[in-house]
Amino acid sequence: MKHIFVTGGVVSSLGKGLTAASIGTLLENRGLKVALQKFDPYLNVDPGTMSPFQHGEVYVLDDGAETDLDLGHYERFTDSKLTRFNNLTSGQVYQRVLDKERRGDYLGKTVQVIPHVTDEIQNRIREIGDRTGVDVVITEIGGTIGDIEGLPFVEAIREFALSAGRGNVLFLHVTFVPFIKAAGELKTKPTQQSVAKLREIGITPDILVCRCEKPLTKEHRQKLSLFCNVPYEAVIEEIDVEHSIYEVPLMLQREGMDKLICEQLGLDTPPADMAHWQDIIRKLIKPRHRVRIGVVGKYVELQDAYKSVYESVIHGGVANDCGVEIARIDAEDIEENGAANALQGCSGILVPGGFGERGIEGKIQAARYARENNIPYLGLCLGMQIATIEFARNVLQLEGAHSAEFDPGTDHPVIALLDEQLNVTDKGGTMRLGSQPCSLKPDSLAARLYRSGEIHERHRHRYEFNNAYREQFEAAGIVFSGTSPDGNLIEIVEVPGHPFFIASQFHPEFKSKPNKPHPLFSGFIEAAHACDHAETV
C-alpha cells in the first residue's frame, strides 16, 4: 500500500483539501483505488460544536460523523467511501491516549507525546489502509507547518515513513508563492522558509505544489528546486483557477502530477482518461443556459459556511447544461428591506440549514415570497422547517406559529423537539445524524425526481415537524411526500400546483457530485430555468 502525505506552508486556506481530492481524482482515473483522510490539529473532538464563522460548514457522513469540510471535497471528487475513521483530530487522539492511561494499558509507563501520541496517529494511518484495502492512501495534515498543535502529526508521518520503507511514502507540500504587486513579481522566499521548517522536522518534500496568482517562470522553478531540494520536474504550479475548482484536476494533470506520483511510488498504470471531467468543465465554462439562484442564509459572507450547498447548486446546473449565478442573500437584509427587493431577479430561492434565531423571520419571508409568486423553492433541513412555519402562519392562519427551538412558548409549535432528544444534555455528536431511510409517496414530485420509492439521506438536526398538525396541513393541500419507513417522521414536504416547491428535513447537498448531481438540485435548477425563460447562450 502506498501513502501520500499532504502538508501546507506559509498560510492557511491554500487549498490542500482540493489538491488532495484532485490527486485522488487523477489516480482513480488511472484505475487505482484511493482512500483519503484528514488530520486536524485542533483539540475539539470533532467540528460539530464549532461556529461556521470559525470553521465553515460541518460535513456529515453516512455513519453520522461530523467532520471537516475537506471531506466534502474528497467525496465530491472521488469514489472514496468515507467514515468517521477518515477524520482524526487532536481531541480524538488525546482522548484515546488518556482513556488507555486510565485503564492501565501503558503498564506504568510515563505517557508522552513521543511515542504514545504519535503512535496513536500512526495507528489511524494503518487502520484506514486495513479497513479499505486500497492501493493509495492520501492523508492531509491540517494547519500550517510550524504550528505548535500540528507538530505531533508531522512527527508521526515522519516516523511512519521510516517504517513503511522507501518507495511506499511520498511527501507533497502545498505552499504559497505570493505576487508582490509593488515589485511586479512572484517571491519564492516564503516557500523556501516553509520547506526549511519542514526539513528541520526531518521531512524533505518529494513534490512541491506552488499556489500562485501568476504563472511560475522557468527561473522560479529552478530557484525553488535548488533551495528546496526538490527535482525541477517536481515543482508543480497550481495557479488560481478562472472558472471553477473542478478545473484543478485537469491543471495538475497538465503539470504531470499524476505521472510523477506514479513514477515515485512505482505504480504502473495507464494515463488518466479525464474526458468526462472535461465535459463537466465545458458545461461550467460555456453552458447553453443561465439562471440566477438566491441562497438565503445567515452566514452568507463566509464562503465555506454553505460550501456543499453552493457546490450542489452548481452540480444541478451541470445536469441541465446551465450556468448558475448564486446570489448570497443575508436573511437579515430581507427583514430590513423586504423579500421583493432582496430577491428581485432570482429565478429560484434556496433556504439552507442553520441554527439559532437570527435571520429566521427573513427566511420565512423568503419562503412566502417563493410560494406566493410561483418561484421555485428548495428548502434544506431548517429550510423545510421554515417552509412549514410560513405555511402554518399564512395559509392555516395559525397566529404565532413557530419552531419550539426559537420560541419555546409559542401556541403553535409546528416544529418540535424529537422525542429521542428530550433527555439529551451534551451538545457534541448527539443530534439525529447520518444516513436514514426515507419512504417516498408514489406519484409525488420527490418520487419522480428520485425515480425510486425509498432513499437514504444524511441528517443533522434535533427538531422535526410536529405530527399534531399533520391533518391540518394535509387538509390545506400540503403533501408529505417523504417519511421515515414507519411513517412517523416527516422528511419531505411539497406544495402541489406550484412550479417547484419542495423541502427536505435531510441534507441532500452531502450526496451530490459534479458527475452525479443530486436529483433535488437537478430538478430545482431545471424548474428555475423553465420559470426564468432564459435565452440560450
XYZ file of C-alpha atoms in Angstrom:
537
model
C 0.000 0.000 0.000
C 1.264 3.455 -0.945
C 0.865 6.628 1.108
C 0.793 10.292 0.102
C 1.039 12.888 2.875
C -0.128 16.415 2.040
C 1.173 19.273 4.189
C 0.821 23.034 3.844
C 3.067 26.001 4.460
C 3.225 29.810 4.679
C -0.513 30.475 5.188
C -3.731 28.526 5.765
C -6.585 28.165 3.256
C -4.212 27.288 0.433
C -6.413 24.514 -0.865
C -4.661 21.431 0.488
C -8.002 19.631 0.580
C -8.743 20.465 -3.050
C -5.247 19.404 -4.042
C -5.586 16.078 -2.198
C -9.046 15.500 -3.714
C -7.778 16.343 -7.208
C -4.904 13.891 -6.850
C -7.455 11.297 -5.786
C -9.459 12.010 -8.949
C -6.419 11.573 -11.185
C -5.291 8.352 -9.520
C -8.802 6.859 -9.630
C -8.958 7.607 -13.329
C -5.693 5.708 -13.690
C -7.509 2.665 -12.352
C -6.288 2.844 -8.746
C -8.383 2.517 -5.589
C -7.900 5.507 -3.324
C -8.784 6.436 0.273
C -8.493 9.968 1.657
C -8.316 11.137 5.253
C -7.903 14.439 7.096
C -5.926 15.021 10.293
C -6.998 18.187 12.148
C -4.760 19.563 14.917
C -7.476 21.299 16.957
C -8.481 19.889 20.357
C -12.197 19.649 19.596
C -13.233 16.011 19.312
C -14.995 16.978 16.074
C -16.177 20.253 14.475
C -19.830 19.585 15.366
C -19.969 22.244 18.082
C -17.916 24.844 16.194
C -19.399 28.008 14.689
C -19.479 28.273 10.873
C -17.625 31.561 11.315
C -14.807 29.606 12.987
C -14.702 26.522 10.845
C -17.042 26.715 7.858
C -19.655 24.027 7.329
C -19.768 20.766 9.238
C -19.785 17.914 6.732
C -21.801 14.834 7.761
C -21.005 11.290 6.619
C -23.285 8.269 6.230
C -22.265 6.896 9.617
C -23.177 10.166 11.353
C -19.670 11.514 11.781
C -19.482 15.313 11.894
C -16.294 16.132 10.034
C -14.160 18.770 8.389
C -15.482 20.308 5.167
C -12.489 18.923 3.234
C -14.120 15.502 3.446
C -16.813 17.015 1.266
C -14.163 17.708 -1.374
C -12.954 14.128 -1.049
C -16.429 12.706 -1.657
C -17.275 15.103 -4.475
C -14.039 14.486 -6.368
C -13.634 10.744 -5.815
C -15.498 7.491 -5.146
C -13.751 7.071 -1.793
C -16.174 5.720 0.836
C -15.663 7.831 3.946
C -16.492 7.081 7.574
C -15.617 8.592 10.946
C -12.222 6.887 10.608
C -11.331 9.280 7.755
C -11.159 12.337 10.034
C -8.887 12.478 13.068
C -8.493 15.418 15.459
C -6.041 16.083 18.268
C -9.030 15.867 20.601
C -9.734 12.298 19.496
C -6.066 11.330 19.783
C -5.578 12.692 23.287
C -8.927 11.301 24.417
C -7.892 7.848 23.258
C -4.439 8.076 24.854
C -5.886 9.253 28.173
C -8.524 6.517 28.126
C -5.733 3.953 27.707
C -3.744 5.543 30.515
C -6.745 5.380 32.864
C -7.242 1.695 32.039
C -3.591 0.990 32.746
C -2.800 -0.052 29.171
C 0.635 1.584 29.337
C 1.686 -0.602 32.298
C 3.040 2.189 34.476
C 4.995 3.997 31.757
C 5.235 7.772 31.631
C 2.783 8.790 28.882
C 4.394 11.214 26.426
C 3.727 12.853 23.059
C 6.504 10.687 21.634
C 5.898 7.786 21.353
C 2.360 7.412 22.690
C 0.560 10.247 20.875
C 2.495 9.771 17.643
C 1.915 6.014 17.802
C -1.825 6.616 18.094
C -1.728 8.796 14.970
C 0.243 6.143 13.079
C -2.278 3.514 14.136
C -5.005 5.538 12.421
C -2.960 5.674 9.210
C -2.584 1.899 9.240
C -6.219 1.421 10.240
C -7.509 3.266 7.183
C -5.388 1.070 4.965
C -6.540 -2.121 6.668
C -10.209 -1.116 6.549
C -10.279 -0.061 2.903
C -7.713 -2.279 1.189
C -6.982 0.466 -1.335
C -3.887 0.995 -3.479
C -3.148 4.531 -2.249
C -4.000 6.376 0.976
C -3.884 10.179 0.761
C -3.585 11.870 4.157
C -3.966 15.621 4.514
C -2.422 17.284 7.578
C -4.483 20.304 8.606
C -2.960 23.604 9.617
C 0.384 25.080 8.601
C 3.886 23.724 9.096
C 5.326 25.369 12.208
C 2.048 25.406 14.156
C 2.651 24.008 17.650
C -0.552 21.957 17.683
C 0.335 20.268 14.401
C 3.791 19.047 15.416
C 2.683 15.605 16.711
C 1.028 14.840 13.374
C 4.066 15.883 11.375
C 6.348 13.860 13.639
C 4.005 10.883 13.292
C 4.161 10.883 9.488
C 7.955 11.227 9.650
C 8.123 8.130 11.841
C 5.598 6.311 9.670
C 7.714 6.890 6.563
C 10.654 5.135 8.241
C 8.627 2.022 8.996
C 6.779 1.964 5.634
C 10.015 1.991 3.683
C 11.420 3.891 0.726
C 9.184 3.945 -2.320
C 5.985 3.493 -0.322
C 5.605 7.040 1.009
C 5.503 10.386 -0.785
C 5.520 13.804 0.874
C 3.711 16.582 -1.004
C 3.984 20.125 0.316
C 1.492 22.821 -0.747
C 2.887 26.291 -0.349
C 2.253 29.905 -1.298
C 4.245 31.914 -3.837
C 2.912 35.457 -3.394
C 2.785 38.085 -6.118
C 4.075 41.408 -4.772
C 2.192 43.993 -6.766
C 4.545 46.889 -5.949
C 7.530 44.869 -7.161
C 5.593 43.281 -10.007
C 6.993 39.822 -9.333
C 6.464 36.486 -7.593
C 8.511 35.850 -4.453
C 9.836 32.382 -3.619
C 11.342 33.188 -0.210
C 8.190 32.262 1.838
C 8.189 28.837 0.194
C 11.895 28.383 0.883
C 11.303 29.216 4.550
C 8.337 26.853 4.759
C 10.305 23.949 3.300
C 13.216 24.771 5.610
C 10.839 24.488 8.576
C 9.598 21.125 7.275
C 13.160 19.855 6.821
C 14.012 20.864 10.395
C 11.401 18.316 11.489
C 13.047 15.673 9.316
C 10.855 15.688 6.193
C 12.017 16.686 2.734
C 9.108 17.099 0.307
C 9.144 14.940 -2.807
C 6.752 17.244 -4.647
C 6.263 20.978 -4.171
C 2.858 22.383 -5.161
C 3.040 26.155 -5.593
C -0.174 28.113 -5.152
C 0.146 31.354 -7.059
C -1.769 34.117 -8.835
C 0.681 34.407 -11.738
C 2.443 31.629 -13.701
C 5.832 30.412 -12.488
C 8.711 31.126 -14.842
C 11.497 28.662 -15.573
C 13.722 30.733 -13.286
C 11.233 30.493 -10.411
C 11.071 26.717 -10.756
C 14.846 26.434 -10.896
C 15.250 28.545 -7.755
C 12.618 26.559 -5.858
C 14.186 23.311 -6.986
C 17.647 24.402 -5.866
C 16.782 25.900 -2.482
C 14.060 23.426 -1.539
C 15.995 20.335 -2.640
C 13.161 19.190 -4.923
C 13.699 17.981 -8.522
C 12.834 20.600 -11.135
C 10.027 18.484 -12.605
C 8.554 18.069 -9.112
C 7.918 21.809 -8.746
C 4.229 21.948 -9.668
C 2.366 25.139 -10.494
C -1.161 25.397 -9.054
C -2.373 28.753 -10.284
C -5.720 30.282 -9.288
C -8.423 28.758 -11.490
C -10.534 31.129 -13.554
C -13.930 29.441 -13.501
C -14.295 26.506 -11.121
C -12.490 24.367 -8.557
C -13.257 21.398 -10.813
C -10.552 22.670 -13.170
C -7.860 21.750 -10.630
C -7.514 18.033 -11.555
C -7.029 18.945 -15.231
C -4.491 21.631 -14.295
C -2.486 19.169 -12.205
C -2.661 16.587 -14.995
C -1.185 19.142 -17.423
C 1.607 19.705 -14.909
C 2.301 15.957 -14.912
C 1.349 15.493 -11.261
C -0.233 12.027 -11.517
C 2.549 10.733 -13.767
C 5.152 11.997 -11.307
C 3.355 10.398 -8.333
C 3.092 7.041 -10.075
C 6.771 7.117 -11.022
C 7.886 7.971 -7.487
C 5.654 5.326 -5.898
C 6.382 2.654 -8.503
C 2.775 2.421 -9.721
C 2.438 1.067 -13.253
C -0.846 2.474 -14.573
C -2.213 3.849 -17.859
C -2.746 7.635 -18.221
C -5.894 9.033 -16.640
C -8.826 9.381 -19.026
C -10.380 12.689 -17.990
C -12.797 13.118 -20.920
C -15.857 13.070 -18.644
C -14.243 15.663 -16.389
C -13.509 17.866 -19.406
C -17.200 17.697 -20.345
C -18.116 18.936 -16.867
C -15.721 21.870 -17.267
C -17.198 22.696 -20.680
C -20.670 22.923 -19.122
C -19.307 25.154 -16.376
C -17.393 27.490 -18.696
C -19.716 27.602 -21.712
C -23.185 26.494 -20.590
C -26.086 26.634 -23.014
C -28.367 28.312 -20.460
C -28.036 30.553 -17.425
C -30.048 31.087 -14.258
C -29.800 33.119 -11.037
C -30.426 31.412 -7.682
C -30.859 33.250 -4.408
C -29.431 31.443 -1.364
C -30.981 32.982 1.747
C -28.801 32.322 4.770
C -27.264 33.827 7.875
C -23.590 33.075 7.178
C -23.535 34.243 3.550
C -20.476 36.459 3.996
C -18.403 33.339 4.671
C -17.816 31.230 1.548
C -17.196 27.968 3.412
C -20.308 28.122 5.626
C -22.534 26.740 2.837
C -19.809 25.093 0.763
C -21.681 21.886 -0.062
C -24.874 23.804 -0.852
C -23.137 26.088 -3.345
C -21.359 23.160 -4.978
C -24.581 21.129 -5.232
C -26.378 24.040 -6.899
C -23.551 24.158 -9.444
C -23.878 20.386 -9.957
C -27.577 20.920 -10.652
C -26.517 23.412 -13.286
C -24.145 20.875 -14.845
C -27.011 18.378 -15.083
C -29.014 20.937 -17.065
C -26.111 22.454 -19.048
C -26.971 25.630 -17.187
C -24.617 28.193 -15.721
C -25.676 29.223 -12.222
C -25.163 32.656 -10.717
C -25.514 32.303 -6.958
C -26.793 35.397 -5.175
C -25.885 35.225 -1.476
C -28.682 36.959 0.354
C -28.496 37.731 4.058
C -31.780 36.817 5.747
C -31.474 39.905 7.934
C -31.433 42.084 4.810
C -34.837 40.647 3.900
C -36.103 41.533 7.374
C -34.973 45.127 6.846
C -35.753 45.693 3.162
C -38.417 43.127 2.285
C -38.289 39.947 0.215
C -39.280 41.581 -3.079
C -36.288 43.928 -3.017
C -33.745 41.365 -1.829
C -34.887 38.549 -4.131
C -35.525 40.556 -7.278
C -34.111 38.818 -10.352
C -33.818 35.401 -8.714
C -35.293 32.512 -10.700
C -35.062 30.161 -7.735
C -34.856 30.530 -3.954
C -32.968 28.167 -1.661
C -33.017 28.258 2.142
C -30.238 26.091 3.657
C -29.766 24.685 7.141
C -28.629 26.559 10.214
C -29.028 27.062 13.930
C -30.114 29.993 16.105
C -32.902 32.559 15.886
C -31.048 35.301 13.983
C -32.449 35.806 10.485
C -35.357 33.373 10.903
C -38.073 35.913 10.044
C -36.210 36.879 6.874
C -36.102 33.244 5.796
C -39.828 32.895 6.478
C -40.476 35.931 4.269
C -38.338 34.376 1.526
C -40.357 31.134 1.635
C -43.619 33.088 1.454
C -42.343 35.151 -1.464
C -41.407 31.974 -3.345
C -44.731 30.255 -2.618
C -46.950 33.201 -3.495
C -45.037 34.233 -6.609
C -44.567 30.742 -8.087
C -40.784 30.932 -7.823
C -39.075 27.515 -7.457
C -38.132 26.890 -3.827
C -35.794 24.331 -2.301
C -35.536 24.092 1.483
C -32.840 22.104 3.259
C -33.232 20.996 6.896
C -34.047 24.350 8.556
C -35.318 25.387 5.112
C -38.034 22.720 5.407
C -38.977 23.870 8.889
C -39.117 27.456 7.627
C -41.492 26.413 4.813
C -43.866 24.717 7.246
C -43.825 27.654 9.684
C -44.641 30.030 6.829
C -47.476 27.814 5.594
C -48.888 27.492 9.102
C -48.932 31.259 9.613
C -50.167 32.439 6.232
C -52.315 29.566 4.910
C -53.545 27.803 8.034
C -53.781 31.176 9.838
C -52.138 29.779 12.970
C -51.056 33.055 14.534
C -47.576 32.989 16.011
C -46.801 29.510 14.661
C -43.118 28.800 15.129
C -40.480 26.255 15.995
C -40.075 25.359 19.651
C -36.352 25.814 19.048
C -36.776 29.568 18.560
C -39.949 30.243 20.541
C -40.480 27.642 23.298
C -43.676 29.402 24.383
C -45.421 29.505 21.001
C -49.083 28.468 20.943
C -48.458 26.548 17.724
C -45.141 24.640 17.795
C -45.404 23.203 14.274
C -41.723 22.236 14.674
C -40.903 20.423 17.902
C -38.023 18.602 19.553
C -37.585 14.976 18.582
C -38.718 12.592 21.329
C -35.284 10.983 21.386
C -33.733 14.416 22.126
C -35.792 15.208 25.221
C -33.203 13.997 27.744
C -30.089 14.902 25.786
C -27.768 17.325 27.607
C -24.449 17.086 25.733
C -24.165 19.128 22.525
C -21.453 17.227 20.682
C -22.445 14.304 18.477
C -25.949 13.959 19.911
C -28.214 15.156 17.100
C -30.068 12.892 14.695
C -27.062 12.227 12.500
C -26.087 10.310 9.400
C -27.862 8.279 6.751
C -31.507 7.441 7.432
C -34.048 5.653 5.193
C -36.942 7.602 3.735
C -40.072 6.238 2.012
C -41.421 8.326 -0.870
C -45.074 8.807 -1.724
C -45.921 7.372 -5.165
C -46.514 9.950 -7.920
C -45.117 12.765 -5.767
C -42.563 15.244 -7.073
C -39.957 13.633 -4.811
C -40.658 10.156 -6.222
C -40.423 11.488 -9.784
C -37.124 13.239 -9.085
C -35.529 10.289 -7.300
C -37.143 7.671 -9.567
C -37.378 5.458 -6.508
C -39.712 4.516 -3.697
C -37.090 4.524 -0.934
C -33.964 6.605 -0.483
C -31.226 7.122 2.098
C -30.138 10.640 3.010
C -27.951 12.277 5.669
C -29.413 14.156 8.626
C -28.166 16.673 11.187
C -30.912 18.121 13.384
C -32.768 17.929 16.714
C -36.180 19.255 15.699
C -38.862 17.756 13.425
C -42.312 18.517 12.089
C -44.930 18.216 14.849
C -47.392 15.444 13.888
C -50.116 17.109 15.957
C -50.572 19.478 12.992
C -50.308 16.850 10.273
C -54.017 16.599 9.421
C -54.401 20.395 9.239
C -51.543 20.704 6.788
C -52.779 17.863 4.598
C -56.302 19.288 4.568
C -54.863 22.575 3.286
C -53.093 20.783 0.431
C -49.550 20.199 1.695
C -48.110 16.859 0.530
C -45.853 14.985 2.931
C -44.066 13.101 0.179
C -41.248 11.622 2.267
C -41.461 9.983 5.680
C -39.473 7.617 7.842
C -40.376 3.999 6.969
C -42.725 3.814 9.976
C -44.476 6.973 8.743
C -43.812 8.818 11.990
C -41.239 11.415 10.908
C -41.861 13.905 8.090
C -38.807 14.081 5.832
C -40.070 15.878 2.687
C -42.863 18.410 2.149
C -44.254 19.697 -1.157
C -46.719 22.372 -2.244
C -48.739 20.898 -5.136
C -49.730 23.122 -8.058
C -46.535 25.140 -7.636
C -43.851 25.062 -10.370
C -41.406 23.589 -7.822
C -41.776 23.859 -4.056
C -40.080 21.077 -2.150
C -38.152 20.924 1.107
C -36.336 18.150 2.930
C -35.503 17.620 6.600
C -32.259 15.975 5.494
C -29.198 17.456 3.780
C -29.097 16.335 0.108
C -26.088 18.581 -0.505
C -23.895 15.999 1.224
C -24.501 13.421 -1.514
C -24.072 15.466 -4.695
C -21.092 15.214 -7.052
C -20.262 17.092 -10.270
C -20.506 13.846 -12.239
C -23.545 12.643 -10.213
C -25.697 15.703 -9.437
C -28.291 15.170 -6.722
C -31.833 14.809 -8.131
C -33.300 17.521 -5.870
C -30.761 20.063 -7.107
C -31.070 18.937 -10.727
C -34.845 19.307 -10.572
C -34.584 22.652 -8.796
C -32.313 24.175 -11.443
C -34.432 22.709 -14.247
C -37.547 24.314 -12.758
C -35.780 27.630 -12.130
C -34.615 27.769 -15.740
C -38.087 26.859 -17.032
C -39.669 29.641 -14.954
C -36.984 32.127 -15.926
C -37.386 31.650 -19.707
C -33.708 32.476 -20.036
C -32.398 32.704 -23.581
C -29.978 30.074 -24.820
C -26.424 31.346 -24.630
